[in-house]
Amino acid sequence: MSDMSRIKTFNLPDLGEGLTEGEILTWLVKVGDIIELNQPIVEVETAKAAVEIPAKWAGQVQAIHHPEGTTVEVGAPIIAIDTDPGAGPLDAPSTTATPSGDLPAPSAASLAAVEVAPAEGMVEPGLIGGAAPGGRTAVLVGYGPRTTSAKRRPRKGGVPAQAAATPAPVAPAPVPAPVAPGHNGQGGGATGGLVLAKPPVRKLAKDLGVDLATLTGSGPLGSITREDVQQAANGATVVAEPITATATSAASFGADREQRIPVKGVRKLTAENMSRSAFTAPHVTEFLTVDVTRAMKVLERLRNRREWRDVRVSPLLLVAKAVLLAVKRHPMVNSTWAGDEIVVKEYVNLGIAAATERGLIVPNVKDAGRLSLRELADSLTDLVQTAKSGRTSPADMSGGTLTITNVGVFGVDTGTPILPPGESAILAFGAVREMPWVHKGKVKVRQVTTLGLSFDHRIIDGELGSKFLRDIGDFLADPEAALLAWT
């Protein structure tokens, strides 16, 4: 077997649902590892979920083309696998050849470490502030690590001055501080060498009047850090006029105290969906406050039953059951606006909004109306646990027809939720609180909650929306009576 036929390049697959890109969250293998067929090799976050991708071939990992945190288009190569490592060592040119065949393929470590000074008018890749959600460091939107090998080759020493990038112009310092010139690991700035500094550091230096070319960097590869710039600025303040203090004070409200978080993945999809829904479907929201004391007692009795002792029983279970029964009485609520027609669905894929580290997701219980109360409880438990672990699949978040958002878990009374695209109603379930309530002619302490129903007014008029919300409230006020009356 030739070297070329042994090396298989694995491209990022189409993960479905019209997704065009994914972010590499975690590599589960490294160069040199022996892997098996269908072994998970990488965890990728799409706009819908985090997914582990299995290997298409068994063999030995030869190259990883993109480091963690990189956004990769569907179809782009992400890893190279030697499918016959027992056949002996590969020839050096074949082992490291890139698709173009003329340059070595960089390792993940070298891709992550290389920093190239930007050309004039451009901004180089760089890190902003602290860590982004999920423990990864935030990257400027649009300036993430490049995915083309030819543009990520490590910079060699001795770059001619005329080929070097020109540093951004800086304002002259009122009284420049004497600092020792340095080489930054790439040749002194005064002699036309490259200056390694990220965009916020360059802006900070410009605001403080510090010439980057005169500094010795203490960061990776001799790059200049914020601390280097601030130390130089503090040295200048000692001998500067009062105007220097004013400049420093103004800079304290600048980029050095800001954090920029990339909008991507689940957060980006959520933002797009909410914006589209809010400005497409005419929303109406109604509220209903309900005495749920009897419902809470029913839950307690249910928990004490022998066959339910290993089942998670929460108020959300009764709310979900109430919604499903109300849909049977008012099927038009479970429908979709399709331009010149309304599609009324005879099945309910009940969505449950869940807040995760990666943002808001809405997985749904398929055909929830056909489930018994015990089956519904198990499905809700599995759905929530899967969402919290970050393992919800794109299929579980597709095809929802009606949604519940349980804002009560955050101690909130209710809200005005925005409809998920393609749905005509969403119910906000607020916190259950002990409150004074008129019960049988006397003011007593009762357990009370507030419901908020948002609906698409193109499909659901005020009468239908009010009746639907009233039926949910009636069930929660007296579940046993409602079951006997409606089923």
PDB file of N, CA, C and O in Angstrom, residues 43 49-50 134 312 314 316 352-363 379-393 396-397 406 409-410:
ATOM      1  N   GLU A  43     -15.043  16.402  19.829  1.00  0.00           N
ATOM      2  CA  GLU A  43     -16.340  16.954  20.208  1.00  0.00           C
ATOM      3  C   GLU A  43     -16.508  18.296  19.514  1.00  0.00           C
ATOM      4  O   GLU A  43     -15.663  19.189  19.642  1.00  0.00           O
ATOM      5  N   ALA A  49     -26.149  21.851  19.066  1.00  0.00           N
ATOM      6  CA  ALA A  49     -25.737  21.018  20.193  1.00  0.00           C
ATOM      7  C   ALA A  49     -24.257  20.680  20.075  1.00  0.00           C
ATOM      8  O   ALA A  49     -23.609  20.959  19.061  1.00  0.00           O
ATOM      9  N   ALA A  50     -23.736  20.070  21.145  1.00  0.00           N
ATOM     10  CA  ALA A  50     -22.374  19.533  21.135  1.00  0.00           C
ATOM     11  C   ALA A  50     -22.454  18.057  20.776  1.00  0.00           C
ATOM     12  O   ALA A  50     -23.212  17.300  21.387  1.00  0.00           O
ATOM     13  N   GLY A 134     -17.910  28.238  29.208  1.00  0.00           N
ATOM     14  CA  GLY A 134     -17.421  26.926  28.859  1.00  0.00           C
ATOM     15  C   GLY A 134     -15.943  26.774  29.105  1.00  0.00           C
ATOM     16  O   GLY A 134     -15.362  25.736  28.846  1.00  0.00           O
ATOM     17  N   ARG A 312     -38.821  11.241  39.511  1.00  0.00           N
ATOM     18  CA  ARG A 312     -38.737  12.664  39.833  1.00  0.00           C
ATOM     19  C   ARG A 312     -40.091  13.307  39.557  1.00  0.00           C
ATOM     20  O   ARG A 312     -40.540  13.378  38.412  1.00  0.00           O
ATOM     21  N   SER A 314     -42.168  16.766  39.912  1.00  0.00           N
ATOM     22  CA  SER A 314     -42.049  18.202  40.145  1.00  0.00           C
ATOM     23  C   SER A 314     -43.306  18.909  39.661  1.00  0.00           C
ATOM     24  O   SER A 314     -44.101  18.336  38.903  1.00  0.00           O
ATOM     25  N   LEU A 316     -43.522  20.990  37.400  1.00  0.00           N
ATOM     26  CA  LEU A 316     -43.495  21.057  35.940  1.00  0.00           C
ATOM     27  C   LEU A 316     -44.246  19.887  35.313  1.00  0.00           C
ATOM     28  O   LEU A 316     -44.836  20.029  34.235  1.00  0.00           O
ATOM     29  N   ILE A 352     -39.360  22.005  26.198  1.00  0.00           N
ATOM     30  CA  ILE A 352     -39.049  22.500  27.541  1.00  0.00           C
ATOM     31  C   ILE A 352     -37.790  23.359  27.425  1.00  0.00           C
ATOM     32  O   ILE A 352     -36.705  22.844  27.129  1.00  0.00           O
ATOM     33  N   ALA A 353     -37.934  24.660  27.618  1.00  0.00           N
ATOM     34  CA  ALA A 353     -36.780  25.554  27.515  1.00  0.00           C
ATOM     35  C   ALA A 353     -35.796  25.246  28.643  1.00  0.00           C
ATOM     36  O   ALA A 353     -36.189  25.098  29.804  1.00  0.00           O
ATOM     37  N   ALA A 354     -34.516  25.139  28.285  1.00  0.00           N
ATOM     38  CA  ALA A 354     -33.491  24.790  29.266  1.00  0.00           C
ATOM     39  C   ALA A 354     -32.296  25.712  29.100  1.00  0.00           C
ATOM     40  O   ALA A 354     -31.803  25.915  27.987  1.00  0.00           O
ATOM     41  N   ALA A 355     -31.832  26.285  30.220  1.00  0.00           N
ATOM     42  CA  ALA A 355     -30.636  27.125  30.207  1.00  0.00           C
ATOM     43  C   ALA A 355     -29.415  26.249  30.441  1.00  0.00           C
ATOM     44  O   ALA A 355     -29.352  25.508  31.425  1.00  0.00           O
ATOM     45  N   THR A 356     -28.458  26.302  29.528  1.00  0.00           N
ATOM     46  CA  THR A 356     -27.231  25.513  29.640  1.00  0.00           C
ATOM     47  C   THR A 356     -26.029  26.447  29.567  1.00  0.00           C
ATOM     48  O   THR A 356     -26.165  27.644  29.310  1.00  0.00           O
ATOM     49  N   GLU A 357     -24.840  25.885  29.784  1.00  0.00           N
ATOM     50  CA  GLU A 357     -23.619  26.690  29.705  1.00  0.00           C
ATOM     51  C   GLU A 357     -23.425  27.273  28.316  1.00  0.00           C
ATOM     52  O   GLU A 357     -22.803  28.322  28.161  1.00  0.00           O
ATOM     53  N   ARG A 358     -23.953  26.620  27.308  1.00  0.00           N
ATOM     54  CA  ARG A 358     -23.773  27.101  25.939  1.00  0.00           C
ATOM     55  C   ARG A 358     -24.914  27.993  25.482  1.00  0.00           C
ATOM     56  O   ARG A 358     -24.910  28.471  24.355  1.00  0.00           O
ATOM     57  N   GLY A 359     -25.885  28.231  26.332  1.00  0.00           N
ATOM     58  CA  GLY A 359     -26.994  29.091  25.963  1.00  0.00           C
ATOM     59  C   GLY A 359     -28.327  28.379  26.105  1.00  0.00           C
ATOM     60  O   GLY A 359     -28.417  27.251  26.600  1.00  0.00           O
ATOM     61  N   LEU A 360     -29.385  29.055  25.653  1.00  0.00           N
ATOM     62  CA  LEU A 360     -30.740  28.523  25.764  1.00  0.00           C
ATOM     63  C   LEU A 360     -30.993  27.493  24.672  1.00  0.00           C
ATOM     64  O   LEU A 360     -30.743  27.748  23.496  1.00  0.00           O
ATOM     65  N   ILE A 361     -31.496  26.319  25.068  1.00  0.00           N
ATOM     66  CA  ILE A 361     -31.925  25.315  24.104  1.00  0.00           C
ATOM     67  C   ILE A 361     -33.337  24.881  24.461  1.00  0.00           C
ATOM     68  O   ILE A 361     -33.788  25.042  25.595  1.00  0.00           O
ATOM     69  N   VAL A 362     -34.054  24.345  23.471  1.00  0.00           N
ATOM     70  CA  VAL A 362     -35.442  23.916  23.684  1.00  0.00           C
ATOM     71  C   VAL A 362     -35.619  22.509  23.117  1.00  0.00           C
ATOM     72  O   VAL A 362     -36.166  22.327  22.020  1.00  0.00           O
ATOM     73  N   PRO A 363     -35.154  21.485  23.826  1.00  0.00           N
ATOM     74  CA  PRO A 363     -35.434  20.116  23.403  1.00  0.00           C
ATOM     75  C   PRO A 363     -36.915  19.810  23.619  1.00  0.00           C
ATOM     76  O   PRO A 363     -37.594  20.504  24.395  1.00  0.00           O
ATOM     77  N   SER A 379     -39.742  10.984  30.729  1.00  0.00           N
ATOM     78  CA  SER A 379     -39.242  11.714  29.554  1.00  0.00           C
ATOM     79  C   SER A 379     -38.733  13.099  29.941  1.00  0.00           C
ATOM     80  O   SER A 379     -37.686  13.546  29.443  1.00  0.00           O
ATOM     81  N   LEU A 380     -39.451  13.794  30.816  1.00  0.00           N
ATOM     82  CA  LEU A 380     -39.019  15.116  31.259  1.00  0.00           C
ATOM     83  C   LEU A 380     -37.698  15.025  32.027  1.00  0.00           C
ATOM     84  O   LEU A 380     -36.814  15.872  31.866  1.00  0.00           O
ATOM     85  N   THR A 381     -37.567  14.009  32.872  1.00  0.00           N
ATOM     86  CA  THR A 381     -36.328  13.822  33.631  1.00  0.00           C
ATOM     87  C   THR A 381     -35.147  13.582  32.699  1.00  0.00           C
ATOM     88  O   THR A 381     -34.080  14.198  32.839  1.00  0.00           O
ATOM     89  N   ASP A 382     -35.330  12.680  31.726  1.00  0.00           N
ATOM     90  CA  ASP A 382     -34.253  12.396  30.774  1.00  0.00           C
ATOM     91  C   ASP A 382     -33.895  13.635  29.967  1.00  0.00           C
ATOM     92  O   ASP A 382     -32.708  13.920  29.725  1.00  0.00           O
ATOM     93  N   LEU A 383     -34.902  14.384  29.543  1.00  0.00           N
ATOM     94  CA  LEU A 383     -34.676  15.574  28.727  1.00  0.00           C
ATOM     95  C   LEU A 383     -33.842  16.616  29.478  1.00  0.00           C
ATOM     96  O   LEU A 383     -32.877  17.165  28.950  1.00  0.00           O
ATOM     97  N   VAL A 384     -34.205  16.865  30.747  1.00  0.00           N
ATOM     98  CA  VAL A 384     -33.498  17.874  31.542  1.00  0.00           C
ATOM     99  C   VAL A 384     -32.069  17.434  31.840  1.00  0.00           C
ATOM    100  O   VAL A 384     -31.121  18.224  31.739  1.00  0.00           O
ATOM    101  N   GLN A 385     -31.891  16.173  32.227  1.00  0.00           N
ATOM    102  CA  GLN A 385     -30.546  15.686  32.549  1.00  0.00           C
ATOM    103  C   GLN A 385     -29.637  15.704  31.321  1.00  0.00           C
ATOM    104  O   GLN A 385     -28.456  16.055  31.422  1.00  0.00           O
ATOM    105  N   THR A 386     -30.176  15.336  30.170  1.00  0.00           N
ATOM    106  CA  THR A 386     -29.382  15.364  28.943  1.00  0.00           C
ATOM    107  C   THR A 386     -28.988  16.791  28.583  1.00  0.00           C
ATOM    108  O   THR A 386     -27.854  17.054  28.169  1.00  0.00           O
ATOM    109  N   ALA A 387     -29.917  17.730  28.752  1.00  0.00           N
ATOM    110  CA  ALA A 387     -29.618  19.130  28.447  1.00  0.00           C
ATOM    111  C   ALA A 387     -28.538  19.687  29.368  1.00  0.00           C
ATOM    112  O   ALA A 387     -27.617  20.386  28.932  1.00  0.00           O
ATOM    113  N   LYS A 388     -28.618  19.362  30.666  1.00  0.00           N
ATOM    114  CA  LYS A 388     -27.627  19.864  31.615  1.00  0.00           C
ATOM    115  C   LYS A 388     -26.236  19.318  31.342  1.00  0.00           C
ATOM    116  O   LYS A 388     -25.236  19.986  31.592  1.00  0.00           O
ATOM    117  N   SER A 389     -26.167  18.088  30.819  1.00  0.00           N
ATOM    118  CA  SER A 389     -24.867  17.482  30.523  1.00  0.00           C
ATOM    119  C   SER A 389     -24.315  17.936  29.180  1.00  0.00           C
ATOM    120  O   SER A 389     -23.197  17.572  28.813  1.00  0.00           O
ATOM    121  N   GLY A 390     -25.106  18.720  28.428  1.00  0.00           N
ATOM    122  CA  GLY A 390     -24.650  19.212  27.134  1.00  0.00           C
ATOM    123  C   GLY A 390     -24.686  18.180  26.035  1.00  0.00           C
ATOM    124  O   GLY A 390     -23.977  18.316  25.031  1.00  0.00           O
ATOM    125  N   ARG A 391     -25.504  17.135  26.191  1.00  0.00           N
ATOM    126  CA  ARG A 391     -25.528  16.045  25.222  1.00  0.00           C
ATOM    127  C   ARG A 391     -26.806  15.995  24.400  1.00  0.00           C
ATOM    128  O   ARG A 391     -27.081  14.990  23.738  1.00  0.00           O
ATOM    129  N   THR A 392     -27.579  17.078  24.400  1.00  0.00           N
ATOM    130  CA  THR A 392     -28.809  17.086  23.613  1.00  0.00           C
ATOM    131  C   THR A 392     -28.481  17.059  22.130  1.00  0.00           C
ATOM    132  O   THR A 392     -27.666  17.851  21.651  1.00  0.00           O
ATOM    133  N   SER A 393     -29.103  16.161  21.402  1.00  0.00           N
ATOM    134  CA  SER A 393     -28.820  16.018  19.971  1.00  0.00           C
ATOM    135  C   SER A 393     -29.669  16.999  19.164  1.00  0.00           C
ATOM    136  O   SER A 393     -30.716  17.463  19.628  1.00  0.00           O
ATOM    137  N   ASP A 396     -33.321  16.067  18.916  1.00  0.00           N
ATOM    138  CA  ASP A 396     -34.164  16.321  20.087  1.00  0.00           C
ATOM    139  C   ASP A 396     -34.656  17.759  20.151  1.00  0.00           C
ATOM    140  O   ASP A 396     -35.597  18.072  20.883  1.00  0.00           O
ATOM    141  N   MET A 397     -33.991  18.660  19.408  1.00  0.00           N
ATOM    142  CA  MET A 397     -34.401  20.069  19.424  1.00  0.00           C
ATOM    143  C   MET A 397     -35.167  20.467  18.172  1.00  0.00           C
ATOM    144  O   MET A 397     -35.474  21.643  17.981  1.00  0.00           O
ATOM    145  N   ASN A 406     -39.920  27.239  32.215  1.00  0.00           N
ATOM    146  CA  ASN A 406     -40.109  27.213  33.666  1.00  0.00           C
ATOM    147  C   ASN A 406     -39.229  28.285  34.313  1.00  0.00           C
ATOM    148  O   ASN A 406     -38.166  28.002  34.864  1.00  0.00           O
ATOM    149  N   VAL A 409     -38.012  28.414  38.384  1.00  0.00           N
ATOM    150  CA  VAL A 409     -36.821  27.858  39.024  1.00  0.00           C
ATOM    151  C   VAL A 409     -35.812  28.946  39.347  1.00  0.00           C
ATOM    152  O   VAL A 409     -34.902  28.748  40.161  1.00  0.00           O
ATOM    153  N   PHE A 410     -35.944  30.123  38.738  1.00  0.00           N
ATOM    154  CA  PHE A 410     -35.056  31.241  39.026  1.00  0.00           C
ATOM    155  C   PHE A 410     -35.679  32.224  40.018  1.00  0.00           C
ATOM    156  O   PHE A 410     -35.136  33.308  40.246  1.00  0.00           O
TER     157      PHE A 410
END
